[in-house]
Amino acid sequence: MLATHLDAERRYSIIRKEALAAATEIVQGSGKESMRLSEIDDQALDAFRSWTKSRARVKDWDWIEGYNSFRFRYPKRFEIALWDKSNLIGLSMGRPTYQGTALRLDVVEAAPSDLGDRPSIFDSVLVAYGIYARLLNAKQIRIMHPVNNEVISYYEKFGYRYVSGGDYLCREVL
């Protein structure tokens, strides 16, 4: 790995941690006191393994291989593991666009419903992405490649609009 890549990894890790700490404060202050947000680490990837047995997963995305590849390629990435007490309830990762004008949400997954009750995660994910986007001076958040029309409709409830030519939903950073 090049020194410039390592330097970028260090610099953006600090910004990610700042965004996650601020988002945790907001989320806990909004009534989800037992929820915390962190970077994706070995503990989160180990907890993910229990998800692989679920039949309720919409996509069979391999977080372990996929995350490690994504992490290596994109030092400016945003990543988030959502925890309710000690239970992993969500994972997400994205990255800034090459021009830096938007922050992409590339993958998001909540713990499968057949593994127990959990709070909704998407509003917390949006808070964290919004903070990171502002720290990077991005003007827009894009949710890339929604899996189906039901998911598109769900995201539209949060103020996102679908851009069919790019296969993403977008919203200005508030």
mmCIF file with all atom_site columns, C-alpha atoms in Angstrom:
data_model
loop_
_atom_site.group_PDB
_atom_site.id
_atom_site.type_symbol
_atom_site.label_atom_id
_atom_site.label_alt_id
_atom_site.label_comp_id
_atom_site.label_asym_id
_atom_site.label_entity_id
_atom_site.label_seq_id
_atom_site.pdbx_PDB_ins_code
_atom_site.Cartn_x
_atom_site.Cartn_y
_atom_site.Cartn_z
_atom_site.occupancy
_atom_site.B_iso_or_equiv
_atom_site.pdbx_formal_charge
_atom_site.auth_seq_id
_atom_site.auth_comp_id
_atom_site.auth_asym_id
_atom_site.auth_atom_id
_atom_site.pdbx_PDB_model_num
ATOM 1   C CA . MET A 1 1   ? 0.000   0.000   0.000   1.00 0.00 ? 1   MET A CA 1
ATOM 2   C CA . LEU A 1 2   ? 1.353   3.419   -0.929  1.00 0.00 ? 2   LEU A CA 1
ATOM 3   C CA . ALA A 1 3   ? 2.161   5.992   1.734   1.00 0.00 ? 3   ALA A CA 1
ATOM 4   C CA . THR A 1 4   ? -0.420  8.359   0.232   1.00 0.00 ? 4   THR A CA 1
ATOM 5   C CA . HIS A 1 5   ? -3.081  5.644   0.531   1.00 0.00 ? 5   HIS A CA 1
ATOM 6   C CA . LEU A 1 6   ? -2.138  5.028   4.185   1.00 0.00 ? 6   LEU A CA 1
ATOM 7   C CA . ASP A 1 7   ? -2.245  8.760   4.859   1.00 0.00 ? 7   ASP A CA 1
ATOM 8   C CA . ALA A 1 8   ? -5.717  9.034   3.300   1.00 0.00 ? 8   ALA A CA 1
ATOM 9   C CA . GLU A 1 9   ? -6.879  6.019   5.316   1.00 0.00 ? 9   GLU A CA 1
ATOM 10  C CA . ARG A 1 10  ? -5.705  7.656   8.556   1.00 0.00 ? 10  ARG A CA 1
ATOM 11  C CA . ARG A 1 11  ? -7.193  11.068  7.738   1.00 0.00 ? 11  ARG A CA 1
ATOM 12  C CA . TYR A 1 12  ? -10.595 9.732   6.699   1.00 0.00 ? 12  TYR A CA 1
ATOM 13  C CA . SER A 1 13  ? -10.758 7.277   9.596   1.00 0.00 ? 13  SER A CA 1
ATOM 14  C CA . ILE A 1 14  ? -10.638 10.284  11.938  1.00 0.00 ? 14  ILE A CA 1
ATOM 15  C CA . ILE A 1 15  ? -13.468 11.976  10.015  1.00 0.00 ? 15  ILE A CA 1
ATOM 16  C CA . ARG A 1 16  ? -15.527 8.740   9.994   1.00 0.00 ? 16  ARG A CA 1
ATOM 17  C CA . LYS A 1 17  ? -15.142 8.365   13.752  1.00 0.00 ? 17  LYS A CA 1
ATOM 18  C CA . GLU A 1 18  ? -16.164 12.006  14.306  1.00 0.00 ? 18  GLU A CA 1
ATOM 19  C CA . ALA A 1 19  ? -19.268 11.513  12.154  1.00 0.00 ? 19  ALA A CA 1
ATOM 20  C CA . LEU A 1 20  ? -20.196 8.273   13.925  1.00 0.00 ? 20  LEU A CA 1
ATOM 21  C CA . ALA A 1 21  ? -19.738 9.813   17.388  1.00 0.00 ? 21  ALA A CA 1
ATOM 22  C CA . ALA A 1 22  ? -21.926 12.798  16.474  1.00 0.00 ? 22  ALA A CA 1
ATOM 23  C CA . ALA A 1 23  ? -24.547 10.532  14.890  1.00 0.00 ? 23  ALA A CA 1
ATOM 24  C CA . THR A 1 24  ? -24.588 8.276   17.970  1.00 0.00 ? 24  THR A CA 1
ATOM 25  C CA . GLU A 1 25  ? -25.341 11.307  20.163  1.00 0.00 ? 25  GLU A CA 1
ATOM 26  C CA . ILE A 1 26  ? -28.213 12.365  17.906  1.00 0.00 ? 26  ILE A CA 1
ATOM 27  C CA . VAL A 1 27  ? -29.657 8.850   17.615  1.00 0.00 ? 27  VAL A CA 1
ATOM 28  C CA . GLN A 1 28  ? -29.446 8.193   21.350  1.00 0.00 ? 28  GLN A CA 1
ATOM 29  C CA . GLY A 1 29  ? -30.985 11.606  22.051  1.00 0.00 ? 29  GLY A CA 1
ATOM 30  C CA . SER A 1 30  ? -33.922 10.770  19.793  1.00 0.00 ? 30  SER A CA 1
ATOM 31  C CA . GLY A 1 31  ? -35.086 7.887   21.955  1.00 0.00 ? 31  GLY A CA 1
ATOM 32  C CA . LYS A 1 32  ? -32.808 5.048   20.855  1.00 0.00 ? 32  LYS A CA 1
ATOM 33  C CA . GLU A 1 33  ? -30.626 5.115   23.981  1.00 0.00 ? 33  GLU A CA 1
ATOM 34  C CA . SER A 1 34  ? -29.365 1.550   23.536  1.00 0.00 ? 34  SER A CA 1
ATOM 35  C CA . MET A 1 35  ? -28.181 2.087   19.944  1.00 0.00 ? 35  MET A CA 1
ATOM 36  C CA . ARG A 1 36  ? -24.590 2.864   19.054  1.00 0.00 ? 36  ARG A CA 1
ATOM 37  C CA . LEU A 1 37  ? -22.814 3.367   15.748  1.00 0.00 ? 37  LEU A CA 1
ATOM 38  C CA . SER A 1 38  ? -19.271 2.284   14.958  1.00 0.00 ? 38  SER A CA 1
ATOM 39  C CA . GLU A 1 39  ? -16.951 1.551   12.087  1.00 0.00 ? 39  GLU A CA 1
ATOM 40  C CA . ILE A 1 40  ? -17.153 -1.953  10.675  1.00 0.00 ? 40  ILE A CA 1
ATOM 41  C CA . ASP A 1 41  ? -14.591 -4.039  12.539  1.00 0.00 ? 41  ASP A CA 1
ATOM 42  C CA . ASP A 1 42  ? -13.821 -7.705  13.212  1.00 0.00 ? 42  ASP A CA 1
ATOM 43  C CA . GLN A 1 43  ? -16.529 -7.837  15.893  1.00 0.00 ? 43  GLN A CA 1
ATOM 44  C CA . ALA A 1 44  ? -19.154 -6.594  13.418  1.00 0.00 ? 44  ALA A CA 1
ATOM 45  C CA . LEU A 1 45  ? -18.025 -9.014  10.711  1.00 0.00 ? 45  LEU A CA 1
ATOM 46  C CA . ASP A 1 46  ? -18.122 -11.902 13.204  1.00 0.00 ? 46  ASP A CA 1
ATOM 47  C CA . ALA A 1 47  ? -21.650 -10.893 14.257  1.00 0.00 ? 47  ALA A CA 1
ATOM 48  C CA . PHE A 1 48  ? -22.661 -10.732 10.578  1.00 0.00 ? 48  PHE A CA 1
ATOM 49  C CA . ARG A 1 49  ? -21.939 -14.450 10.214  1.00 0.00 ? 49  ARG A CA 1
ATOM 50  C CA . SER A 1 50  ? -25.203 -15.259 12.039  1.00 0.00 ? 50  SER A CA 1
ATOM 51  C CA . TRP A 1 51  ? -27.086 -13.413 9.277   1.00 0.00 ? 51  TRP A CA 1
ATOM 52  C CA . THR A 1 52  ? -25.859 -15.853 6.615   1.00 0.00 ? 52  THR A CA 1
ATOM 53  C CA . LYS A 1 53  ? -28.139 -18.593 7.961   1.00 0.00 ? 53  LYS A CA 1
ATOM 54  C CA . SER A 1 54  ? -31.254 -16.458 7.554   1.00 0.00 ? 54  SER A CA 1
ATOM 55  C CA . ARG A 1 55  ? -33.771 -17.088 4.803   1.00 0.00 ? 55  ARG A CA 1
ATOM 56  C CA . ALA A 1 56  ? -35.156 -13.560 5.237   1.00 0.00 ? 56  ALA A CA 1
ATOM 57  C CA . ARG A 1 57  ? -32.184 -11.754 3.654   1.00 0.00 ? 57  ARG A CA 1
ATOM 58  C CA . VAL A 1 58  ? -33.175 -9.838  0.516   1.00 0.00 ? 58  VAL A CA 1
ATOM 59  C CA . LYS A 1 59  ? -29.683 -9.981  -0.985  1.00 0.00 ? 59  LYS A CA 1
ATOM 60  C CA . ASP A 1 60  ? -26.995 -12.536 -0.288  1.00 0.00 ? 60  ASP A CA 1
ATOM 61  C CA . TRP A 1 61  ? -24.163 -9.998  -0.169  1.00 0.00 ? 61  TRP A CA 1
ATOM 62  C CA . ASP A 1 62  ? -20.940 -11.210 1.455   1.00 0.00 ? 62  ASP A CA 1
ATOM 63  C CA . TRP A 1 63  ? -20.021 -8.478  3.906   1.00 0.00 ? 63  TRP A CA 1
ATOM 64  C CA . ILE A 1 64  ? -16.725 -10.074 4.861   1.00 0.00 ? 64  ILE A CA 1
ATOM 65  C CA . GLU A 1 65  ? -15.184 -10.297 1.391   1.00 0.00 ? 65  GLU A CA 1
ATOM 66  C CA . GLY A 1 66  ? -17.082 -7.303  0.055   1.00 0.00 ? 66  GLY A CA 1
ATOM 67  C CA . TYR A 1 67  ? -16.128 -5.029  2.927   1.00 0.00 ? 67  TYR A CA 1
ATOM 68  C CA . ASN A 1 68  ? -12.451 -5.975  2.861   1.00 0.00 ? 68  ASN A CA 1
ATOM 69  C CA . SER A 1 69  ? -12.262 -5.243  -0.868  1.00 0.00 ? 69  SER A CA 1
ATOM 70  C CA . PHE A 1 70  ? -14.213 -1.968  -0.505  1.00 0.00 ? 70  PHE A CA 1
ATOM 71  C CA . ARG A 1 71  ? -12.057 -0.874  2.433   1.00 0.00 ? 71  ARG A CA 1
ATOM 72  C CA . PHE A 1 72  ? -8.872  -1.411  0.466   1.00 0.00 ? 72  PHE A CA 1
ATOM 73  C CA . ARG A 1 73  ? -10.094 0.415   -2.653  1.00 0.00 ? 73  ARG A CA 1
ATOM 74  C CA . TYR A 1 74  ? -11.735 3.433   -1.019  1.00 0.00 ? 74  TYR A CA 1
ATOM 75  C CA . PRO A 1 75  ? -9.923  5.147   1.875   1.00 0.00 ? 75  PRO A CA 1
ATOM 76  C CA . LYS A 1 76  ? -12.507 7.989   1.798   1.00 0.00 ? 76  LYS A CA 1
ATOM 77  C CA . ARG A 1 77  ? -15.346 5.508   2.308   1.00 0.00 ? 77  ARG A CA 1
ATOM 78  C CA . PHE A 1 78  ? -18.046 5.814   4.908   1.00 0.00 ? 78  PHE A CA 1
ATOM 79  C CA . GLU A 1 79  ? -18.865 2.695   6.852   1.00 0.00 ? 79  GLU A CA 1
ATOM 80  C CA . ILE A 1 80  ? -21.214 2.031   9.696   1.00 0.00 ? 80  ILE A CA 1
ATOM 81  C CA . ALA A 1 81  ? -22.131 -0.842  11.981  1.00 0.00 ? 81  ALA A CA 1
ATOM 82  C CA . LEU A 1 82  ? -25.298 -0.284  14.012  1.00 0.00 ? 82  LEU A CA 1
ATOM 83  C CA . TRP A 1 83  ? -25.671 -1.999  17.354  1.00 0.00 ? 83  TRP A CA 1
ATOM 84  C CA . ASP A 1 84  ? -28.615 -2.321  19.722  1.00 0.00 ? 84  ASP A CA 1
ATOM 85  C CA . LYS A 1 85  ? -26.992 -3.185  23.013  1.00 0.00 ? 85  LYS A CA 1
ATOM 86  C CA . SER A 1 86  ? -24.595 -5.953  21.928  1.00 0.00 ? 86  SER A CA 1
ATOM 87  C CA . ASN A 1 87  ? -26.605 -7.070  18.876  1.00 0.00 ? 87  ASN A CA 1
ATOM 88  C CA . LEU A 1 88  ? -25.526 -6.090  15.384  1.00 0.00 ? 88  LEU A CA 1
ATOM 89  C CA . ILE A 1 89  ? -28.646 -4.687  13.710  1.00 0.00 ? 89  ILE A CA 1
ATOM 90  C CA . GLY A 1 90  ? -27.279 -3.069  10.571  1.00 0.00 ? 90  GLY A CA 1
ATOM 91  C CA . LEU A 1 91  ? -24.342 -2.515  8.252   1.00 0.00 ? 91  LEU A CA 1
ATOM 92  C CA . SER A 1 92  ? -23.767 0.068   5.552   1.00 0.00 ? 92  SER A CA 1
ATOM 93  C CA . MET A 1 93  ? -20.981 1.462   3.447   1.00 0.00 ? 93  MET A CA 1
ATOM 94  C CA . GLY A 1 94  ? -20.573 4.025   0.741   1.00 0.00 ? 94  GLY A CA 1
ATOM 95  C CA . ARG A 1 95  ? -18.097 6.479   -0.685  1.00 0.00 ? 95  ARG A CA 1
ATOM 96  C CA . PRO A 1 96  ? -17.854 9.962   -2.118  1.00 0.00 ? 96  PRO A CA 1
ATOM 97  C CA . THR A 1 97  ? -18.312 10.352  -5.849  1.00 0.00 ? 97  THR A CA 1
ATOM 98  C CA . TYR A 1 98  ? -15.105 10.989  -7.758  1.00 0.00 ? 98  TYR A CA 1
ATOM 99  C CA . GLN A 1 99  ? -15.895 14.711  -7.983  1.00 0.00 ? 99  GLN A CA 1
ATOM 100 C CA . GLY A 1 100 ? -16.714 14.773  -4.255  1.00 0.00 ? 100 GLY A CA 1
ATOM 101 C CA . THR A 1 101 ? -20.053 16.495  -4.807  1.00 0.00 ? 101 THR A CA 1
ATOM 102 C CA . ALA A 1 102 ? -22.117 13.573  -3.499  1.00 0.00 ? 102 ALA A CA 1
ATOM 103 C CA . LEU A 1 103 ? -21.809 10.779  -0.964  1.00 0.00 ? 103 LEU A CA 1
ATOM 104 C CA . ARG A 1 104 ? -22.925 7.399   -2.283  1.00 0.00 ? 104 ARG A CA 1
ATOM 105 C CA . LEU A 1 105 ? -24.693 4.894   -0.070  1.00 0.00 ? 105 LEU A CA 1
ATOM 106 C CA . ASP A 1 106 ? -23.645 1.724   -1.900  1.00 0.00 ? 106 ASP A CA 1
ATOM 107 C CA . VAL A 1 107 ? -24.834 -1.029  0.443   1.00 0.00 ? 107 VAL A CA 1
ATOM 108 C CA . VAL A 1 108 ? -27.125 -1.074  3.460   1.00 0.00 ? 108 VAL A CA 1
ATOM 109 C CA . GLU A 1 109 ? -28.553 -4.107  5.217   1.00 0.00 ? 109 GLU A CA 1
ATOM 110 C CA . ALA A 1 110 ? -30.551 -4.523  8.393   1.00 0.00 ? 110 ALA A CA 1
ATOM 111 C CA . ALA A 1 111 ? -30.371 -7.673  10.479  1.00 0.00 ? 111 ALA A CA 1
ATOM 112 C CA . PRO A 1 112 ? -32.818 -10.186 9.042   1.00 0.00 ? 112 PRO A CA 1
ATOM 113 C CA . SER A 1 113 ? -36.259 -10.147 10.637  1.00 0.00 ? 113 SER A CA 1
ATOM 114 C CA . ASP A 1 114 ? -36.153 -13.832 11.559  1.00 0.00 ? 114 ASP A CA 1
ATOM 115 C CA . LEU A 1 115 ? -33.216 -13.197 13.932  1.00 0.00 ? 115 LEU A CA 1
ATOM 116 C CA . GLY A 1 116 ? -35.287 -11.226 16.433  1.00 0.00 ? 116 GLY A CA 1
ATOM 117 C CA . ASP A 1 117 ? -36.798 -7.825  16.993  1.00 0.00 ? 117 ASP A CA 1
ATOM 118 C CA . ARG A 1 118 ? -34.726 -4.758  16.256  1.00 0.00 ? 118 ARG A CA 1
ATOM 119 C CA . PRO A 1 119 ? -35.368 -1.046  15.882  1.00 0.00 ? 119 PRO A CA 1
ATOM 120 C CA . SER A 1 120 ? -35.535 0.489   12.434  1.00 0.00 ? 120 SER A CA 1
ATOM 121 C CA . ILE A 1 121 ? -32.075 1.439   11.187  1.00 0.00 ? 121 ILE A CA 1
ATOM 122 C CA . PHE A 1 122 ? -32.559 3.587   8.096   1.00 0.00 ? 122 PHE A CA 1
ATOM 123 C CA . ASP A 1 123 ? -33.237 6.876   9.857   1.00 0.00 ? 123 ASP A CA 1
ATOM 124 C CA . SER A 1 124 ? -30.062 6.371   11.921  1.00 0.00 ? 124 SER A CA 1
ATOM 125 C CA . VAL A 1 125 ? -28.084 5.510   8.786   1.00 0.00 ? 125 VAL A CA 1
ATOM 126 C CA . LEU A 1 126 ? -29.322 8.735   7.160   1.00 0.00 ? 126 LEU A CA 1
ATOM 127 C CA . VAL A 1 127 ? -28.230 10.817  10.150  1.00 0.00 ? 127 VAL A CA 1
ATOM 128 C CA . ALA A 1 128 ? -24.724 9.360   9.987   1.00 0.00 ? 128 ALA A CA 1
ATOM 129 C CA . TYR A 1 129 ? -24.417 9.743   6.207   1.00 0.00 ? 129 TYR A CA 1
ATOM 130 C CA . GLY A 1 130 ? -25.651 13.315  6.443   1.00 0.00 ? 130 GLY A CA 1
ATOM 131 C CA . ILE A 1 131 ? -23.001 14.231  9.006   1.00 0.00 ? 131 ILE A CA 1
ATOM 132 C CA . TYR A 1 132 ? -20.199 12.586  7.013   1.00 0.00 ? 132 TYR A CA 1
ATOM 133 C CA . ALA A 1 133 ? -21.405 14.271  3.813   1.00 0.00 ? 133 ALA A CA 1
ATOM 134 C CA . ARG A 1 134 ? -21.310 17.672  5.518   1.00 0.00 ? 134 ARG A CA 1
ATOM 135 C CA . LEU A 1 135 ? -17.808 17.010  6.851   1.00 0.00 ? 135 LEU A CA 1
ATOM 136 C CA . LEU A 1 136 ? -16.696 16.273  3.265   1.00 0.00 ? 136 LEU A CA 1
ATOM 137 C CA . ASN A 1 137 ? -18.643 19.240  1.827   1.00 0.00 ? 137 ASN A CA 1
ATOM 138 C CA . ALA A 1 138 ? -20.736 16.909  -0.331  1.00 0.00 ? 138 ALA A CA 1
ATOM 139 C CA . LYS A 1 139 ? -23.977 18.503  -1.494  1.00 0.00 ? 139 LYS A CA 1
ATOM 140 C CA . GLN A 1 140 ? -26.009 15.346  -2.114  1.00 0.00 ? 140 GLN A CA 1
ATOM 141 C CA . ILE A 1 141 ? -26.517 11.809  -0.832  1.00 0.00 ? 141 ILE A CA 1
ATOM 142 C CA . ARG A 1 142 ? -27.181 9.099   -3.409  1.00 0.00 ? 142 ARG A CA 1
ATOM 143 C CA . ILE A 1 143 ? -28.593 5.667   -2.652  1.00 0.00 ? 143 ILE A CA 1
ATOM 144 C CA . MET A 1 144 ? -27.156 3.473   -5.366  1.00 0.00 ? 144 MET A CA 1
ATOM 145 C CA . HIS A 1 145 ? -28.898 0.628   -7.228  1.00 0.00 ? 145 HIS A CA 1
ATOM 146 C CA . PRO A 1 146 ? -32.070 0.058   -5.161  1.00 0.00 ? 146 PRO A CA 1
ATOM 147 C CA . VAL A 1 147 ? -33.076 -3.612  -5.363  1.00 0.00 ? 147 VAL A CA 1
ATOM 148 C CA . ASN A 1 148 ? -36.737 -3.178  -6.342  1.00 0.00 ? 148 ASN A CA 1
ATOM 149 C CA . ASN A 1 149 ? -39.681 -0.761  -6.611  1.00 0.00 ? 149 ASN A CA 1
ATOM 150 C CA . GLU A 1 150 ? -40.770 -1.428  -3.033  1.00 0.00 ? 150 GLU A CA 1
ATOM 151 C CA . VAL A 1 151 ? -37.369 -0.253  -1.802  1.00 0.00 ? 151 VAL A CA 1
ATOM 152 C CA . ILE A 1 152 ? -37.523 2.800   -4.074  1.00 0.00 ? 152 ILE A CA 1
ATOM 153 C CA . SER A 1 153 ? -40.916 3.715   -2.604  1.00 0.00 ? 153 SER A CA 1
ATOM 154 C CA . TYR A 1 154 ? -39.549 3.288   0.915   1.00 0.00 ? 154 TYR A CA 1
ATOM 155 C CA . TYR A 1 155 ? -36.609 5.638   0.275   1.00 0.00 ? 155 TYR A CA 1
ATOM 156 C CA . GLU A 1 156 ? -38.900 8.180   -1.378  1.00 0.00 ? 156 GLU A CA 1
ATOM 157 C CA . LYS A 1 157 ? -40.699 8.517   1.980   1.00 0.00 ? 157 LYS A CA 1
ATOM 158 C CA . PHE A 1 158 ? -37.459 10.038  3.293   1.00 0.00 ? 158 PHE A CA 1
ATOM 159 C CA . GLY A 1 159 ? -37.425 12.714  0.588   1.00 0.00 ? 159 GLY A CA 1
ATOM 160 C CA . TYR A 1 160 ? -35.289 10.917  -1.983  1.00 0.00 ? 160 TYR A CA 1
ATOM 161 C CA . ARG A 1 161 ? -36.154 10.995  -5.673  1.00 0.00 ? 161 ARG A CA 1
ATOM 162 C CA . TYR A 1 162 ? -35.325 8.241   -8.128  1.00 0.00 ? 162 TYR A CA 1
ATOM 163 C CA . VAL A 1 163 ? -33.011 8.992   -11.079 1.00 0.00 ? 163 VAL A CA 1
ATOM 164 C CA . SER A 1 164 ? -33.666 6.145   -13.500 1.00 0.00 ? 164 SER A CA 1
ATOM 165 C CA . GLY A 1 165 ? -30.790 7.004   -15.859 1.00 0.00 ? 165 GLY A CA 1
ATOM 166 C CA . GLY A 1 166 ? -28.277 6.546   -13.065 1.00 0.00 ? 166 GLY A CA 1
ATOM 167 C CA . ASP A 1 167 ? -30.232 3.905   -11.103 1.00 0.00 ? 167 ASP A CA 1
ATOM 168 C CA . TYR A 1 168 ? -30.000 5.781   -7.829  1.00 0.00 ? 168 TYR A CA 1
ATOM 169 C CA . LEU A 1 169 ? -32.074 7.927   -5.505  1.00 0.00 ? 169 LEU A CA 1
ATOM 170 C CA . CYS A 1 170 ? -30.807 11.320  -4.392  1.00 0.00 ? 170 CYS A CA 1
ATOM 171 C CA . ARG A 1 171 ? -31.490 14.093  -1.926  1.00 0.00 ? 171 ARG A CA 1
ATOM 172 C CA . GLU A 1 172 ? -29.691 17.308  -1.138  1.00 0.00 ? 172 GLU A CA 1
ATOM 173 C CA . VAL A 1 173 ? -27.700 17.313  2.102   1.00 0.00 ? 173 VAL A CA 1
ATOM 174 C CA . LEU A 1 174 ? -29.703 19.159  4.732   1.00 0.00 ? 174 LEU A CA 1
#
